[in-house]
Short mmCIF file of C-alpha atoms and ligand atoms in Angstrom, two decimals:
data_model
loop_
_atom_site.label_atom_id
_atom_site.label_comp_id
_atom_site.label_asym_id
_atom_site.label_seq_id
_atom_site.Cartn_x
_atom_site.Cartn_y
_atom_site.Cartn_z
CA GLU D 2 -0.12 -0.22 0.11
CA LYS D 3 3.05 2.23 0.49
CA PRO D 4 3.16 4.52 -2.36
CA GLY D 5 7.06 3.78 -3.09
CA LEU D 6 6.90 -0.28 -2.68
CA GLU D 7 7.21 -0.72 -6.41
CA LEU D 8 10.59 0.85 -6.28
CA ALA D 9 11.81 -2.49 -4.86
CA VAL D 10 10.83 -4.09 -8.11
CA VAL D 11 11.81 -1.88 -10.74
CA SER D 12 15.40 -2.75 -11.91
CA VAL D 13 17.87 -0.11 -11.50
CA PRO D 14 21.05 -0.39 -13.59
CA SER D 15 24.11 -0.44 -11.49
CA TYR D 16 26.39 2.34 -13.48
CA ALA D 17 25.37 5.83 -13.14
CA CYS D 18 26.11 6.23 -17.03
CA GLN D 19 23.02 3.86 -17.75
CA ARG D 20 20.53 5.92 -15.71
CA HIS D 21 18.95 9.41 -16.07
CA THR D 22 19.72 11.66 -13.24
CA PRO D 23 18.15 14.92 -13.35
CA LEU D 24 19.40 17.76 -11.41
CA LEU D 25 16.37 17.88 -9.42
CA HIS D 26 15.36 14.70 -7.75
CA HIS D 27 13.11 13.39 -4.49
CA ASN D 28 15.65 12.24 -2.22
CA THR D 29 17.93 15.26 -1.16
CA THR D 30 17.89 14.92 2.34
CA LEU D 31 19.37 11.37 1.79
CA THR D 32 21.93 12.63 -0.83
CA ASP D 33 23.02 15.50 1.42
CA ALA D 34 24.04 13.21 4.19
CA LEU D 35 25.94 10.89 1.95
CA SER D 36 27.46 13.72 0.01
CA ILE D 37 28.91 15.00 3.44
CA LEU D 38 30.34 11.81 4.16
CA ALA D 39 31.76 11.34 0.57
CA GLU D 40 33.33 15.02 0.91
CA ASN D 41 34.78 13.98 4.31
CA ALA D 42 36.39 10.90 2.84
CA GLU D 43 37.87 12.67 -0.20
CA LEU D 44 39.24 15.39 2.19
CA GLY D 45 40.85 12.65 4.06
CA GLU D 46 42.45 11.43 0.74
CA ASN D 47 40.17 8.25 1.05
CA GLU D 48 39.07 8.15 -2.57
CA GLY D 49 37.47 4.66 -2.64
CA ARG D 50 35.31 5.33 0.48
CA GLY D 51 34.44 8.47 -1.12
CA VAL D 52 33.37 7.17 -4.44
CA ALA D 53 31.31 4.45 -2.68
CA PHE D 54 29.38 7.28 -0.85
CA ARG D 55 28.92 9.11 -4.13
CA ARG D 56 27.72 6.04 -6.03
CA ALA D 57 25.30 5.48 -3.41
CA ALA D 58 23.99 8.84 -3.48
CA ALA D 59 23.94 8.86 -7.22
CA LEU D 60 21.77 6.13 -7.21
CA LEU D 61 19.36 7.62 -5.04
CA LYS D 62 19.13 10.66 -7.29
CA SER D 63 18.09 8.40 -10.30
CA LEU D 64 14.91 7.04 -8.43
CA PRO D 65 11.91 8.25 -9.78
CA GLN D 66 10.36 8.79 -6.03
CA GLU D 67 11.30 9.47 -2.47
CA VAL D 68 12.39 6.64 -0.32
CA ARG D 69 10.30 6.58 2.70
CA GLY D 70 11.59 3.19 4.31
CA ALA D 71 14.58 0.82 4.08
CA GLU D 72 12.45 -2.00 2.66
CA GLN D 73 12.14 0.05 -0.59
CA LEU D 74 15.90 -0.22 -0.99
CA ARG D 75 15.88 -4.08 -1.32
CA GLY D 76 17.18 -5.01 -4.80
CA LEU D 77 18.78 -1.78 -5.53
CA PRO D 78 22.60 -1.51 -6.52
CA CYS D 79 25.24 0.70 -5.41
CA LEU D 80 24.09 0.56 -1.87
CA GLY D 81 27.03 -0.57 0.51
CA GLU D 82 26.63 -1.54 3.94
CA HIS D 83 27.92 1.99 5.30
CA SER D 84 25.63 3.95 3.08
CA LEU D 85 22.54 1.82 4.06
CA ARG D 86 23.23 2.28 7.48
CA VAL D 87 23.45 5.96 7.11
CA ILE D 88 20.28 5.99 4.87
CA LYS D 89 18.45 3.92 7.41
CA GLU D 90 19.38 6.45 10.61
CA VAL D 91 18.30 9.27 8.57
CA LEU D 92 15.04 7.65 7.30
CA GLU D 93 14.29 6.65 10.90
CA ASP D 94 15.83 9.62 13.01
CA GLY D 95 15.73 12.49 10.56
CA VAL D 96 19.31 12.84 10.66
CA SER D 97 22.64 10.62 10.99
CA HIS D 98 24.82 10.76 14.03
CA GLU D 99 27.93 10.18 11.65
CA VAL D 100 26.91 13.16 9.40
CA GLU D 101 26.38 15.44 12.51
CA THR D 102 29.63 14.44 13.95
CA THR D 103 31.24 15.13 10.68
CA THR D 104 29.68 18.39 10.08
CA HIS D 105 30.53 19.67 13.65
CA SER D 106 34.21 18.24 13.71
CA GLU D 107 37.02 20.99 13.67
CA GLN D 108 38.96 19.16 11.16
CA PHE D 109 36.28 18.83 8.64
CA LYS D 110 35.21 22.55 8.80
CA ALA D 111 38.83 23.44 8.95
CA MET D 112 39.85 21.33 5.82
CA LYS D 113 36.67 22.51 3.89
CA ALA D 114 37.56 26.12 4.54
CA LEU D 115 41.26 25.64 3.49
CA THR D 116 40.45 23.73 0.27
CA GLY D 117 38.11 25.94 -0.19
CA ILE D 118 41.09 28.45 -1.04
CA PHE D 119 41.48 28.23 -4.76
CA GLY D 120 45.10 26.43 -5.21
CA VAL D 121 44.96 24.50 -2.03
CA GLY D 122 44.06 20.72 -2.32
CA ALA D 123 43.55 18.12 0.35
CA LYS D 124 47.46 17.25 1.23
CA THR D 125 48.34 20.93 1.83
CA ALA D 126 45.31 21.68 3.97
CA ASP D 127 46.10 18.75 6.13
CA ARG D 128 49.70 19.94 6.70
CA TRP D 129 48.46 23.20 7.74
CA PHE D 130 45.66 22.15 9.77
CA ARG D 131 48.13 19.81 11.76
CA GLU D 132 50.23 23.18 12.24
CA GLY D 133 47.06 24.69 13.98
CA ILE D 134 45.98 26.64 10.80
CA HIS D 135 42.20 26.29 10.52
CA THR D 136 40.86 29.28 8.63
CA PRO D 137 42.15 31.46 5.53
CA SER D 138 42.76 34.09 8.35
CA ASP D 139 44.86 31.58 9.96
CA LEU D 140 46.87 31.09 6.93
CA GLN D 141 47.18 35.08 6.20
CA ARG D 142 48.55 35.36 9.66
CA SER D 143 50.98 32.28 9.42
CA GLY D 144 53.05 34.26 6.95
CA HIS D 145 53.32 30.79 4.87
CA THR D 146 54.70 30.97 1.63
CA LEU D 147 52.32 30.78 -1.03
CA ASN D 148 52.30 29.94 -4.47
CA ARG D 149 50.66 32.52 -7.07
CA ALA D 150 47.47 30.34 -7.13
CA GLN D 151 47.03 30.47 -3.60
CA ARG D 152 47.86 34.04 -3.25
CA ALA D 153 45.08 34.87 -5.60
CA GLY D 154 42.85 32.40 -3.91
CA LEU D 155 43.21 33.87 -0.64
CA GLN D 156 42.80 37.21 -1.84
CA TYR D 157 39.25 36.47 -3.68
CA TYR D 158 38.25 33.78 -1.39
CA ASP D 159 34.69 35.26 -0.39
CA GLU D 160 34.04 36.10 -3.84
CA LEU D 161 35.30 32.57 -5.13
CA ASN D 162 33.08 30.92 -2.77
CA LEU D 163 30.16 32.54 -3.60
CA PRO D 164 28.02 30.60 -6.23
CA VAL D 165 28.46 31.78 -9.71
CA THR D 166 25.12 32.51 -11.36
CA LYS D 167 23.65 31.68 -14.72
CA PRO D 168 23.52 35.30 -15.75
CA GLU D 169 27.12 35.54 -14.64
CA ALA D 170 28.09 32.68 -16.65
CA VAL D 171 26.28 34.09 -19.78
CA ALA D 172 28.20 37.26 -19.47
CA ILE D 173 31.41 35.47 -18.82
CA GLY D 174 30.61 33.68 -22.15
CA GLN D 175 29.99 36.74 -24.21
CA ILE D 176 33.64 37.88 -23.16
CA VAL D 177 35.08 34.82 -24.01
CA GLU D 178 33.49 34.49 -27.28
CA ARG D 179 34.79 38.02 -28.15
CA ALA D 180 38.21 37.19 -26.89
CA VAL D 181 38.05 33.83 -29.03
CA HIS D 182 37.04 35.58 -32.32
CA ALA D 183 38.98 38.44 -31.84
CA VAL D 184 42.03 36.06 -32.31
CA LEU D 185 40.51 33.07 -34.45
CA PRO D 186 37.45 33.74 -36.37
CA GLY D 187 35.32 30.63 -36.97
CA ALA D 188 36.18 29.12 -33.69
CA GLU D 189 33.28 27.49 -31.82
CA ILE D 190 32.72 28.06 -28.13
CA THR D 191 30.42 25.86 -25.85
CA LEU D 192 29.56 26.13 -22.21
CA ILE D 193 30.38 22.81 -20.52
CA GLY D 194 30.75 21.83 -16.95
CA GLY D 195 27.74 22.09 -14.58
CA PHE D 196 25.86 24.90 -16.43
CA ARG D 197 25.74 22.43 -19.50
CA ARG D 198 24.11 20.14 -17.36
CA GLY D 199 21.26 22.85 -16.42
CA LYS D 200 22.67 24.07 -13.12
CA GLN D 201 21.45 27.50 -12.19
CA THR D 202 24.89 27.99 -10.17
CA GLY D 203 28.35 26.80 -10.16
CA HIS D 204 31.72 27.02 -8.70
CA ASP D 205 33.17 28.15 -11.67
CA VAL D 206 32.34 28.54 -15.54
CA ASP D 207 33.80 25.96 -18.11
CA PHE D 208 34.04 26.56 -21.59
CA LEU D 209 35.23 24.13 -24.49
CA ILE D 210 36.84 25.98 -27.55
CA THR D 211 37.73 24.10 -31.15
CA HIS D 212 37.72 25.22 -34.68
CA PRO D 213 36.43 23.13 -37.51
CA ASP D 214 39.72 23.44 -39.55
CA GLU D 215 41.70 21.03 -37.45
CA GLY D 216 45.05 22.71 -36.63
CA ARG D 217 43.67 26.45 -36.45
CA GLU D 218 43.15 25.62 -32.78
CA GLU D 219 46.99 25.28 -32.20
CA GLY D 220 48.28 27.75 -29.75
CA LEU D 221 44.78 29.48 -29.63
CA MET D 222 44.70 29.33 -25.72
CA ARG D 223 47.64 31.73 -25.45
CA LYS D 224 46.21 34.26 -28.08
CA VAL D 225 42.91 34.11 -26.26
CA VAL D 226 44.71 34.73 -22.73
CA SER D 227 46.87 37.41 -24.03
CA TRP D 228 43.80 39.24 -25.28
CA LEU D 229 42.01 38.96 -22.11
CA GLU D 230 44.85 40.02 -20.13
CA ALA D 231 45.39 43.21 -22.36
CA GLN D 232 41.46 44.08 -22.11
CA GLY D 233 41.95 43.67 -17.95
CA PHE D 234 39.61 40.75 -17.76
CA LEU D 235 41.98 38.37 -15.80
CA LEU D 236 42.98 38.56 -12.32
CA TYR D 237 44.86 35.09 -12.47
CA GLN D 238 45.58 32.75 -15.19
CA LYS D 239 47.58 29.72 -15.46
CA THR D 240 47.78 28.14 -18.88
CA THR D 241 48.83 24.37 -19.36
CA GLY D 242 49.36 21.95 -22.31
CA ASN D 243 50.98 21.88 -25.61
CA SER D 244 54.35 23.12 -23.92
CA TYR D 245 56.19 22.36 -26.99
CA LEU D 246 54.89 25.70 -28.53
CA GLU D 247 56.78 27.57 -25.83
CA SER D 248 60.39 26.81 -27.52
CA LYS D 249 61.02 25.97 -31.52
CA GLU D 250 63.46 23.13 -30.02
CA GLY D 251 60.66 21.55 -28.05
CA PRO D 252 59.77 17.79 -28.37
CA ALA D 253 57.77 16.66 -31.50
CA ARG D 254 53.88 16.79 -31.46
CA PRO D 255 52.97 13.44 -29.81
CA ALA D 256 50.29 11.22 -31.57
CA SER D 257 47.25 13.16 -31.65
CA ASN D 258 45.44 10.70 -29.20
CA MET D 259 48.14 11.16 -26.77
CA ASP D 260 47.70 15.19 -26.86
CA ARG D 261 46.97 17.06 -23.55
CA PHE D 262 44.76 19.97 -24.17
CA GLU D 263 45.53 23.19 -23.85
CA ARG D 264 43.79 24.62 -20.76
CA CYS D 265 43.46 27.73 -18.71
CA PHE D 266 42.70 27.76 -15.03
CA SER D 267 41.73 31.46 -14.51
CA ILE D 268 40.10 34.02 -12.27
CA PHE D 269 38.24 36.65 -14.30
CA ARG D 270 37.39 40.30 -13.37
CA LEU D 271 33.52 40.38 -14.25
CA ARG D 272 32.26 43.85 -14.31
CA THR D 273 28.67 44.05 -13.15
CA ASP D 274 26.10 46.79 -12.67
CA ASN D 275 23.20 46.63 -10.52
CA GLU D 276 21.38 44.08 -12.82
CA GLY D 277 24.32 41.90 -13.10
CA ARG D 278 25.18 42.68 -16.57
CA GLU D 279 28.62 43.00 -17.80
CA ILE D 280 30.08 46.71 -18.26
CA GLN D 281 31.20 46.87 -21.85
CA THR D 282 35.08 47.62 -21.95
CA GLY D 283 35.95 50.94 -22.48
CA THR D 284 33.25 52.21 -19.91
CA GLU D 285 34.84 54.82 -17.81
CA ILE D 286 33.93 54.29 -14.31
CA GLN D 287 34.19 56.94 -11.69
CA THR D 288 33.68 57.16 -7.84
CA GLY D 289 30.61 59.20 -6.85
CA ASP D 290 32.89 62.30 -5.98
CA GLY D 291 34.72 62.07 -9.09
CA SER D 292 37.96 61.84 -7.28
CA GLN D 293 39.23 58.55 -8.79
CA THR D 294 38.86 57.53 -12.31
CA TYR D 295 39.04 53.68 -12.98
CA SER D 296 40.01 52.47 -16.13
CA PRO D 297 38.71 49.13 -16.60
CA THR D 298 41.76 47.90 -18.46
CA LEU D 299 43.97 49.04 -15.60
CA THR D 300 42.08 48.06 -12.37
CA ASN D 301 43.90 45.13 -11.12
CA THR D 302 44.86 44.27 -7.62
CA ASP D 303 47.40 41.76 -7.99
CA PRO D 304 50.85 43.00 -9.12
CA HIS D 305 51.87 39.36 -9.74
CA THR D 306 49.33 38.73 -12.48
CA HIS D 307 49.31 42.02 -14.21
CA SER D 308 52.24 44.21 -14.71
CA ASP D 309 50.48 47.70 -15.36
CA THR D 310 48.91 47.67 -12.28
CA HIS D 311 47.04 51.06 -11.52
CA PRO D 312 48.28 53.16 -8.52
CA HIS D 313 44.88 53.74 -7.41
CA THR D 314 44.27 49.83 -6.81
CA LYS D 315 44.64 50.02 -3.24
CA THR D 316 40.89 51.15 -3.01
CA ASP D 317 39.88 47.78 -4.45
CA SER D 318 40.98 46.06 -1.23
CA HIS D 319 40.18 48.95 1.05
CA PRO D 320 37.53 50.92 -0.71
CA LEU D 321 36.26 54.06 0.59
CA PRO D 322 32.73 54.16 1.14
CA GLN D 323 31.57 55.49 -2.16
CA THR D 324 29.15 54.53 -4.63
CA LEU D 325 30.85 53.76 -8.19
CA VAL D 326 28.74 55.32 -10.89
CA VAL D 327 29.23 54.52 -14.74
CA VAL D 328 29.78 57.70 -16.62
CA GLY D 329 28.98 58.33 -19.98
CA ASP D 330 25.57 58.39 -21.94
CA HIS D 331 24.13 55.83 -19.74
CA ALA D 332 25.13 56.81 -16.38
CA GLN D 333 23.99 54.66 -13.83
CA LYS D 334 24.66 53.59 -10.19
CA VAL D 335 26.64 50.61 -9.66
CA SER D 336 26.32 48.75 -6.32
CA TRP D 337 28.30 45.87 -5.28
CA VAL D 338 26.50 43.59 -3.18
CA LEU D 339 29.05 40.89 -2.20
CA GLY D 340 30.18 40.53 1.31
CA HIS D 341 33.84 40.55 0.87
CA SER D 342 35.67 40.54 4.14
CA GLN D 343 38.05 43.37 3.24
CA CYS D 344 35.44 45.14 1.46
CA SER D 345 32.71 46.70 2.97
CA GLY D 346 32.36 49.27 0.11
CA PRO D 347 30.62 48.80 -3.35
CA ARG D 348 32.58 47.71 -6.11
CA SER D 349 31.97 47.34 -9.89
CA TRP D 350 33.19 43.84 -10.18
CA ARG D 351 33.53 40.37 -8.84
CA ALA D 352 36.20 37.53 -9.22
CA VAL D 353 34.86 34.47 -10.74
CA ARG D 354 36.75 31.19 -11.61
CA VAL D 355 36.60 30.15 -15.29
CA ASP D 356 38.41 27.11 -16.95
CA LEU D 357 39.04 26.82 -20.81
CA VAL D 358 39.89 24.10 -22.54
CA VAL D 359 41.05 23.79 -26.47
CA SER D 360 40.34 20.71 -28.26
CA PRO D 361 41.41 19.64 -31.89
CA TYR D 362 37.86 19.31 -33.95
CA SER D 363 38.46 15.56 -34.23
CA GLN D 364 38.32 15.21 -30.59
CA PHE D 365 35.81 17.67 -29.78
CA ALA D 366 32.96 15.13 -29.10
CA PHE D 367 35.15 13.26 -26.61
CA ALA D 368 36.23 16.53 -25.08
CA LEU D 369 32.48 17.65 -24.73
CA LEU D 370 31.59 14.03 -23.28
CA GLY D 371 34.52 14.35 -20.79
CA TRP D 372 34.18 17.87 -19.54
CA THR D 373 30.63 18.20 -19.18
CA GLY D 374 30.69 15.90 -15.86
CA SER D 375 29.43 15.18 -13.57
CA LYS D 376 32.66 13.93 -11.92
CA LEU D 377 30.81 10.71 -11.24
CA PHE D 378 29.18 10.21 -14.47
CA GLU D 379 32.26 10.44 -16.02
CA ARG D 380 34.21 8.11 -13.76
CA GLU D 381 31.19 5.67 -14.40
CA LEU D 382 31.45 5.83 -18.03
CA ARG D 383 35.24 5.10 -18.11
CA ARG D 384 34.28 2.13 -15.50
CA TRP D 385 31.69 1.02 -17.96
CA ALA D 386 34.05 1.25 -21.00
CA VAL D 387 36.96 -0.81 -19.50
CA HIS D 388 34.64 -3.30 -17.45
CA GLU D 389 31.88 -4.22 -19.83
CA LYS D 390 33.08 -3.25 -23.17
CA ALA D 391 37.25 -3.84 -22.98
CA MET D 392 37.37 -0.28 -24.12
CA THR D 393 39.38 2.83 -22.78
CA LEU D 394 37.65 6.18 -22.90
CA SER D 395 39.31 9.51 -22.37
CA SER D 396 38.48 13.24 -23.04
CA HIS D 397 40.56 12.48 -26.36
CA ALA D 398 39.29 9.39 -27.76
CA LEU D 399 37.96 5.80 -27.33
CA TYR D 400 39.94 2.62 -27.68
CA ASP D 401 38.66 -0.78 -28.65
CA ARG D 402 41.02 -2.98 -26.93
CA LYS D 403 39.33 -6.08 -28.54
CA ARG D 404 39.35 -4.64 -32.13
CA THR D 405 42.62 -2.84 -31.43
CA GLN D 406 41.21 0.47 -33.15
CA TYR D 407 40.16 3.94 -31.99
CA LEU D 408 36.51 4.75 -32.66
CA ARG D 409 36.00 7.85 -34.23
CA ALA D 410 33.10 9.96 -32.91
CA SER D 411 31.72 13.20 -34.02
CA SER D 412 29.03 13.47 -31.39
CA GLU D 413 28.36 12.51 -28.01
CA GLU D 414 25.50 10.35 -29.23
CA GLU D 415 27.98 8.36 -31.37
CA ILE D 416 30.15 7.71 -28.39
CA PHE D 417 27.30 6.41 -26.24
CA ALA D 418 26.44 4.18 -29.20
CA HIS D 419 29.97 2.78 -29.29
CA LEU D 420 29.79 2.21 -25.67
CA GLY D 421 26.31 0.52 -26.12
CA LEU D 422 24.84 2.89 -23.86
CA GLU D 423 21.48 4.50 -24.26
CA TYR D 424 21.99 8.41 -25.00
CA ILE D 425 21.88 10.41 -21.73
CA PRO D 426 21.63 13.98 -22.28
CA PRO D 427 23.55 16.40 -20.38
CA CYS D 428 20.62 17.46 -17.86
CA ASP D 429 20.62 13.64 -16.76
CA ARG D 430 24.07 13.44 -16.21
CA ASN D 431 23.86 14.83 -12.73
CA ALA D 432 24.86 11.88 -10.94
P1 GTP Q 510 30.82 23.23 -10.76
O1 GTP Q 510 31.61 23.83 -11.39
O2 GTP Q 510 30.84 22.98 -9.01
O3 GTP Q 510 29.42 23.82 -10.92
O4 GTP Q 510 30.63 21.69 -11.32
P2 GTP Q 510 31.19 21.26 -12.45
O5 GTP Q 510 30.35 19.69 -12.89
O6 GTP Q 510 31.20 22.17 -13.55
O7 GTP Q 510 32.80 20.76 -12.02
P3 GTP Q 510 34.19 21.24 -12.51
O8 GTP Q 510 34.17 22.55 -13.20
O9 GTP Q 510 34.98 21.24 -11.57
O10 GTP Q 510 34.44 20.12 -13.65
C1 GTP Q 510 33.67 20.05 -14.99
C2 GTP Q 510 33.87 18.76 -15.73
O11 GTP Q 510 35.32 18.71 -16.01
C3 GTP Q 510 33.92 17.59 -14.69
O12 GTP Q 510 33.12 16.52 -15.50
C4 GTP Q 510 35.11 17.00 -14.30
O13 GTP Q 510 35.45 15.58 -14.59
C5 GTP Q 510 36.12 17.41 -16.01
N1 GTP Q 510 37.52 17.72 -15.47
C6 GTP Q 510 37.71 18.59 -14.47
N2 GTP Q 510 39.09 18.81 -14.48
C7 GTP Q 510 39.75 17.94 -15.53
C8 GTP Q 510 41.07 17.57 -15.90
O14 GTP Q 510 41.79 18.05 -15.39
N3 GTP Q 510 40.86 16.71 -16.89
C9 GTP Q 510 39.76 16.32 -17.48
N4 GTP Q 510 39.88 15.36 -18.40
N5 GTP Q 510 38.42 16.64 -17.00
C10 GTP Q 510 38.29 17.59 -16.30
MN1 MN Q 511 32.43 23.59 -13.29
MN1 MN Q 512 35.75 23.76 -13.74
#
């Protein structure tokens, strides 16, 4: 009679890549609990345990209705002993003791806060935690030598931990498009990552760039980054991949399937007006009393990432309580609503993490599939390929080990077909 009893007889496939996993589902109380334990395992560098909790959570996300009792879980895959115990506890008591203990633990809180700094991984955070550093402020006071990424991460800590909204992602996309088309007309830009899966917010914005004429994309990233830097759009960037371009004596280009994509981890300086719209380059911004003129191409607080630092940039981290206005024909008030620790006054821009990837056209479908996520969905695709099909899937290619050949694809649909899987659209890859 219980409405959910039929769940037990519905057969649910065990790989997340065989299932539709929408963004919104019916079991968030359970999946939130499991996600905390997964996160804790990952922060403790216990990857296997993390994956087990993630798989259990993903299974629950794919169910067509709310689980109300443990008896409904009979026969379902992916639910290990530990996950089942946690699920039962939440179903019976509303909370799990282990989850509560974890979220309140000093170590978990500190590890989350420290790995929340861009450029800081679990290993580094753990080392700092053992030294008594529990917060970004502790770290700042510690006088530790930080690398360039970590300095930027600390400087923009609060902003980078604010979710990026869809309108902000769209605004970033317009900037990326302008940059890419300025240096390579005809190039194609695709929004990837969580936003492609339909998420309304993200921790960053991800883009894949390619060009229909194979080869034209070579060296593109450096040109795009130069353009963005010249326009004052970048607060930080680190570009990797295809390093042979750096010197003419560099190693020969490896076979195409061995390529590592050119990619760029960056922090954008996204100009915003009070509607969250990006302000066009060249717009003059003045403080209310007209005492300071901000040239958007020069305002930059990090002397390490930008050579022509503006003398007034100190006001970015310690602004006077002024209202910034956009002067010109469309003068309007600019209000900055972010709660930056060092910045209580209004500001006309925010920092946003952006990932850029360039792929050759022939690998585009693989790159698109590989960078759309979710991370667990990707992991499950690769696991399916290896264990069920004797194939190796990467963001570059699909290799059939029985036929000893690469399988070409120009769309994600073709890759799913090669893998013998039903096509799962991006919005259902939220495993
Ligand atoms: P949010 O950004 O938090 O909204 O989620 P997201 O799903 O967009 O996550 P993220 O930006 O971290 O990654 C997007 C996708 O890119 C995921 O599927 C990752 O697996 C993939 N990805 C991230 N880093 C790498 C990498 O170094 N190599 C490859 N091949 N894929 C990566
Ligand atoms: Mn992302
Ligand atoms: Mn990313």
